[in-house]
Amino acid sequence: MRLRVLGCRGGWPGAGQPCSGYLLEAGGRRVLVDAGSGVLVELLRHSTLPELDAIWITHLHPDHGGDLPAAWHTLAFGTRRERPLPVLGPPGWSATLDGMRSGAAEVGEVVEIVELADGARHRFGELTLRAVVMRHSMPTFGLRADHAGAILSYTSDSGPCAGMSELAAGADLFLAEAFLSLPELRSELLSTPEDAGRAAAAGGARRLVLTHLHPDADPARALARAATEFAGPIEVAEPGRVFEVSQGDP
């Protein structure tokens, strides 16, 4: 598996810093994971929308789903796929596209509407994606991807919960949100770097990648904080980084 970071800024975009978005590639399949503000432009450097096998939206905050209407608009007016593009998101996600039409094209003619549920598995060739419910301010689903025995997990936004432990368990790469990366920030619905490190250690994850840091955070400081809880390799996501994920990493 290969994970390309298209954007990873938490909360809101900055100049050259898109919000959450990742291109997951495995077994000839391509899935866009989250489409936060600014992500679509970066995706198009590497893949057209018709070349995707699916889009996975973890939840509907703008820093994770803000570019979804633009993606629909691009598919509707640009090159159409032979079949609607599957878009997997939280229950009711398609309401964000209500009122968007291109001539006679309804939402369901452009995208296949798939609603996520806790524990549900979705297969694209040899790539299996499983939804895991998280603890956030709105319905949110983390992602556990499995290809040829390699496991990549992504928490999306979440406070410490059973879902984080489930995602971290045996993961070759554990991509964990750490928005509470300034000392003064407090919330039960988001994670600190220590929370991410603690979950990685408890689950036996092999590698931890911190993402979705607060825009004012010092990445080196966030890494050091996570290292107080997790002794394995830790990195911080940056736009343009590519992570290769194999069984038994690192």
Tab-separated table of C-alpha atoms in Angstrom:
chain	number	residue	atom	x	y	z
A	1	MET	CA	0.000	0.000	0.000
A	2	ARG	CA	1.011	3.579	-0.600
A	3	LEU	CA	-0.372	6.635	1.209
A	4	ARG	CA	0.215	10.049	-0.327
A	5	VAL	CA	-0.462	13.071	1.872
A	6	LEU	CA	-2.369	15.645	-0.169
A	7	GLY	CA	-3.142	17.827	2.824
A	8	CYS	CA	-3.034	17.456	6.600
A	9	ARG	CA	-3.629	20.846	8.169
A	10	GLY	CA	-6.095	20.772	11.030
A	11	GLY	CA	-9.073	23.085	11.269
A	12	TRP	CA	-8.591	25.406	8.321
A	13	PRO	CA	-6.331	25.696	5.266
A	14	GLY	CA	-3.286	27.909	4.877
A	15	ALA	CA	-1.251	29.089	1.897
A	16	GLY	CA	0.029	25.882	0.304
A	17	GLN	CA	-1.433	23.913	3.199
A	18	PRO	CA	-4.635	22.030	2.317
A	19	CYS	CA	-6.738	20.397	5.007
A	20	SER	CA	-7.132	16.637	5.404
A	21	GLY	CA	-6.836	14.513	2.279
A	22	TYR	CA	-4.890	11.357	1.409
A	23	LEU	CA	-4.558	9.257	-1.724
A	24	LEU	CA	-4.522	5.564	-0.831
A	25	GLU	CA	-3.211	3.205	-3.532
A	26	ALA	CA	-3.054	-0.588	-3.376
A	27	GLY	CA	-3.428	-3.433	-5.848
A	28	GLY	CA	-4.128	-1.074	-8.721
A	29	ARG	CA	-6.925	0.663	-6.787
A	30	ARG	CA	-7.094	4.320	-5.788
A	31	VAL	CA	-9.184	5.787	-2.982
A	32	LEU	CA	-9.305	9.432	-1.929
A	33	VAL	CA	-9.570	9.489	1.856
A	34	ASP	CA	-11.127	12.784	2.962
A	35	ALA	CA	-11.525	15.836	0.769
A	36	GLY	CA	-10.865	18.815	3.021
A	37	SER	CA	-10.520	22.370	1.787
A	38	GLY	CA	-7.806	22.604	-0.880
A	39	VAL	CA	-7.383	18.853	-1.388
A	40	LEU	CA	-8.915	18.563	-4.857
A	41	VAL	CA	-6.225	20.721	-6.483
A	42	GLU	CA	-3.504	18.516	-4.971
A	43	LEU	CA	-5.277	15.298	-5.943
A	44	LEU	CA	-5.348	16.369	-9.591
A	45	ARG	CA	-1.539	16.434	-9.639
A	46	HIS	CA	-1.630	12.637	-9.239
A	47	SER	CA	-5.022	11.343	-10.368
A	48	THR	CA	-8.151	12.456	-12.157
A	49	LEU	CA	-11.439	11.923	-10.390
A	50	PRO	CA	-12.637	9.343	-12.951
A	51	GLU	CA	-9.489	7.307	-12.213
A	52	LEU	CA	-10.504	6.900	-8.576
A	53	ASP	CA	-12.232	3.757	-7.373
A	54	ALA	CA	-13.899	5.560	-4.456
A	55	ILE	CA	-13.929	8.563	-2.151
A	56	TRP	CA	-14.111	8.002	1.617
A	57	ILE	CA	-15.311	10.945	3.749
A	58	THR	CA	-14.762	10.367	7.470
A	59	HIS	CA	-17.080	13.196	8.558
A	60	LEU	CA	-18.606	16.397	7.289
A	61	HIS	CA	-16.548	19.161	8.898
A	62	PRO	CA	-15.158	21.401	6.118
A	63	ASP	CA	-11.552	20.430	6.849
A	64	HIS	CA	-12.468	16.847	5.883
A	65	GLY	CA	-15.292	17.191	3.365
A	66	GLY	CA	-15.198	20.778	2.137
A	67	ASP	CA	-14.034	19.871	-1.384
A	68	LEU	CA	-16.686	17.208	-1.918
A	69	PRO	CA	-19.112	19.582	-3.715
A	70	ALA	CA	-16.260	20.688	-5.990
A	71	ALA	CA	-15.468	17.046	-6.758
A	72	TRP	CA	-19.113	16.394	-7.667
A	73	HIS	CA	-19.168	19.515	-9.848
A	74	THR	CA	-15.987	18.378	-11.616
A	75	LEU	CA	-17.454	14.948	-12.338
A	76	ALA	CA	-20.746	16.410	-13.507
A	77	PHE	CA	-19.266	18.967	-15.904
A	78	GLY	CA	-15.951	17.299	-16.742
A	79	THR	CA	-15.147	13.793	-17.880
A	80	ARG	CA	-17.870	11.438	-16.705
A	81	ARG	CA	-17.144	7.929	-15.535
A	82	GLU	CA	-18.981	5.069	-17.185
A	83	ARG	CA	-20.512	4.335	-13.780
A	84	PRO	CA	-21.138	6.662	-10.811
A	85	LEU	CA	-18.137	7.047	-8.495
A	86	PRO	CA	-18.749	5.412	-5.087
A	87	VAL	CA	-18.609	7.978	-2.293
A	88	LEU	CA	-18.646	6.507	1.210
A	89	GLY	CA	-19.503	8.826	4.069
A	90	PRO	CA	-21.455	9.172	7.311
A	91	PRO	CA	-25.230	8.706	7.285
A	92	GLY	CA	-26.940	11.542	5.441
A	93	TRP	CA	-23.770	12.816	3.792
A	94	SER	CA	-25.409	13.185	0.375
A	95	ALA	CA	-27.582	16.032	1.702
A	96	THR	CA	-24.476	18.221	1.368
A	97	LEU	CA	-24.968	17.929	-2.408
A	98	ASP	CA	-28.707	18.614	-2.443
A	99	GLY	CA	-29.496	21.227	-5.040
A	100	MET	CA	-26.401	20.495	-7.118
A	101	ARG	CA	-27.361	19.500	-10.630
A	102	SER	CA	-25.897	19.659	-14.093
A	103	GLY	CA	-28.762	19.713	-16.535
A	104	ALA	CA	-30.583	16.434	-16.007
A	105	ALA	CA	-27.857	14.974	-13.788
A	106	GLU	CA	-29.010	14.194	-10.267
A	107	VAL	CA	-26.538	13.479	-7.472
A	108	GLY	CA	-27.040	9.718	-7.817
A	109	GLU	CA	-26.231	9.811	-11.523
A	110	VAL	CA	-22.756	11.199	-10.808
A	111	VAL	CA	-21.844	9.436	-7.557
A	112	GLU	CA	-22.954	6.224	-5.898
A	113	ILE	CA	-24.233	7.099	-2.433
A	114	VAL	CA	-22.850	4.723	0.231
A	115	GLU	CA	-23.427	5.353	3.935
A	116	LEU	CA	-20.866	4.090	6.421
A	117	ALA	CA	-21.731	1.979	9.464
A	118	ASP	CA	-19.533	0.793	12.300
A	119	GLY	CA	-17.720	-2.408	11.348
A	120	ALA	CA	-18.926	-2.425	7.744
A	121	ARG	CA	-16.405	-3.658	5.190
A	122	HIS	CA	-16.115	-2.355	1.648
A	123	ARG	CA	-13.954	-4.139	-0.938
A	124	PHE	CA	-12.270	-2.694	-3.982
A	125	GLY	CA	-10.412	-5.514	-5.668
A	126	GLU	CA	-7.945	-6.874	-3.117
A	127	LEU	CA	-8.195	-3.735	-0.958
A	128	THR	CA	-10.582	-3.981	2.014
A	129	LEU	CA	-11.710	-0.874	3.891
A	130	ARG	CA	-13.450	-1.159	7.262
A	131	ALA	CA	-15.305	1.647	9.021
A	132	VAL	CA	-14.754	2.214	12.748
A	133	VAL	CA	-16.949	4.656	14.663
A	134	MET	CA	-15.015	7.382	16.486
A	135	ARG	CA	-15.694	9.904	19.254
A	136	HIS	CA	-16.209	13.364	17.781
A	137	SER	CA	-18.724	16.205	17.661
A	138	MET	CA	-20.593	14.640	14.723
A	139	PRO	CA	-20.827	11.140	13.236
A	140	THR	CA	-17.263	10.188	12.281
A	141	PHE	CA	-15.724	6.976	10.984
A	142	GLY	CA	-12.075	6.037	11.085
A	143	LEU	CA	-10.637	3.787	8.403
A	144	ARG	CA	-8.778	0.483	8.613
A	145	ALA	CA	-7.354	-0.559	5.243
A	146	ASP	CA	-6.047	-4.063	4.574
A	147	HIS	CA	-4.127	-5.170	1.480
A	148	ALA	CA	-2.052	-8.347	1.235
A	149	GLY	CA	-1.845	-8.479	5.026
A	150	ALA	CA	-0.584	-4.901	5.418
A	151	ILE	CA	-2.720	-2.712	7.691
A	152	LEU	CA	-3.052	1.068	7.500
A	153	SER	CA	-5.356	2.803	9.964
A	154	TYR	CA	-6.557	6.415	10.076
A	155	THR	CA	-8.375	7.874	13.068
A	156	SER	CA	-9.791	10.983	11.420
A	157	ASP	CA	-10.812	13.325	14.277
A	158	SER	CA	-11.500	11.683	17.625
A	159	GLY	CA	-11.018	11.855	21.321
A	160	PRO	CA	-9.649	8.765	23.075
A	161	CYS	CA	-12.124	5.916	22.621
A	162	ALA	CA	-12.446	2.224	21.864
A	163	GLY	CA	-12.281	3.022	18.157
A	164	MET	CA	-8.749	4.375	18.466
A	165	SER	CA	-7.620	1.171	20.157
A	166	GLU	CA	-9.333	-0.920	17.493
A	167	LEU	CA	-7.649	1.007	14.696
A	168	ALA	CA	-4.202	0.866	16.272
A	169	ALA	CA	-4.280	-2.883	16.919
A	170	GLY	CA	-1.487	-4.443	14.861
A	171	ALA	CA	-1.412	-1.555	12.386
A	172	ASP	CA	1.686	-1.325	10.207
A	173	LEU	CA	1.021	2.410	9.915
A	174	PHE	CA	-1.220	4.270	12.374
A	175	LEU	CA	-2.172	7.709	11.030
A	176	ALA	CA	-3.501	9.564	14.051
A	177	GLU	CA	-5.020	13.000	14.505
A	178	ALA	CA	-3.276	15.222	17.073
A	179	PHE	CA	-5.005	18.601	16.795
A	180	LEU	CA	-4.553	19.313	20.509
A	181	SER	CA	-0.880	19.971	19.857
A	182	LEU	CA	-0.752	23.268	21.757
A	183	PRO	CA	-0.433	22.906	25.537
A	184	GLU	CA	-3.451	25.095	26.266
A	185	LEU	CA	-5.896	23.167	24.062
A	186	ARG	CA	-8.414	20.892	25.793
A	187	SER	CA	-11.217	18.724	24.382
A	188	GLU	CA	-12.668	15.273	24.907
A	189	LEU	CA	-13.490	15.079	21.194
A	190	LEU	CA	-9.986	15.500	19.760
A	191	SER	CA	-6.569	14.047	20.577
A	192	THR	CA	-3.249	15.229	21.910
A	193	PRO	CA	0.051	13.833	20.611
A	194	GLU	CA	0.224	11.857	23.849
A	195	ASP	CA	-3.208	10.349	23.152
A	196	ALA	CA	-2.030	9.245	19.722
A	197	GLY	CA	1.155	7.749	21.142
A	198	ARG	CA	-0.727	5.998	23.923
A	199	ALA	CA	-3.164	4.391	21.480
A	200	ALA	CA	-0.315	3.319	19.187
A	201	ALA	CA	1.534	1.687	22.080
A	202	ALA	CA	-1.539	-0.040	23.499
A	203	GLY	CA	-2.478	-1.453	20.116
A	204	GLY	CA	1.004	-2.580	19.163
A	205	ALA	CA	1.161	-0.348	16.082
A	206	ARG	CA	4.490	-0.568	14.293
A	207	ARG	CA	4.712	3.025	13.080
A	208	LEU	CA	2.915	6.221	14.106
A	209	VAL	CA	2.323	9.216	11.852
A	210	LEU	CA	0.834	12.323	13.476
A	211	THR	CA	-1.520	14.400	11.368
A	212	HIS	CA	-4.112	17.198	11.618
A	213	LEU	CA	-1.923	19.293	13.927
A	214	HIS	CA	-3.125	22.713	15.000
A	215	PRO	CA	-1.834	25.284	12.455
A	216	ASP	CA	0.210	27.029	15.169
A	217	ALA	CA	1.786	23.836	16.504
A	218	ASP	CA	5.492	23.027	16.386
A	219	PRO	CA	5.731	19.622	14.646
A	220	ALA	CA	8.963	18.751	16.442
A	221	ARG	CA	7.341	19.431	19.798
A	222	ALA	CA	4.303	17.326	18.856
A	223	LEU	CA	6.593	14.456	17.891
A	224	ALA	CA	8.474	14.712	21.185
A	225	ARG	CA	5.217	14.639	23.134
A	226	ALA	CA	4.017	11.519	21.306
A	227	ALA	CA	7.382	9.858	21.973
A	228	THR	CA	6.737	10.014	25.717
A	229	GLU	CA	4.028	7.366	25.149
A	230	PHE	CA	5.218	5.412	22.102
A	231	ALA	CA	8.712	3.978	21.688
A	232	GLY	CA	8.399	3.053	18.014
A	233	PRO	CA	9.069	5.168	14.912
A	234	ILE	CA	7.080	8.418	14.818
A	235	GLU	CA	6.782	10.912	11.971
A	236	VAL	CA	4.668	13.976	11.246
A	237	ALA	CA	2.589	14.127	8.071
A	238	GLU	CA	3.424	16.856	5.564
A	239	PRO	CA	1.858	17.622	2.170
A	240	GLY	CA	3.667	15.649	-0.504
A	241	ARG	CA	4.952	12.918	1.802
A	242	VAL	CA	4.483	9.371	0.555
A	243	PHE	CA	4.390	6.449	2.981
A	244	GLU	CA	4.916	2.884	1.771
A	245	VAL	CA	3.078	0.377	3.947
A	246	SER	CA	4.008	-3.297	4.024
A	247	GLN	CA	3.205	-6.094	6.418
A	248	GLY	CA	5.618	-6.072	9.326
A	249	ASP	CA	6.755	-2.441	8.922
A	250	PRO	CA	8.989	-0.791	9.881
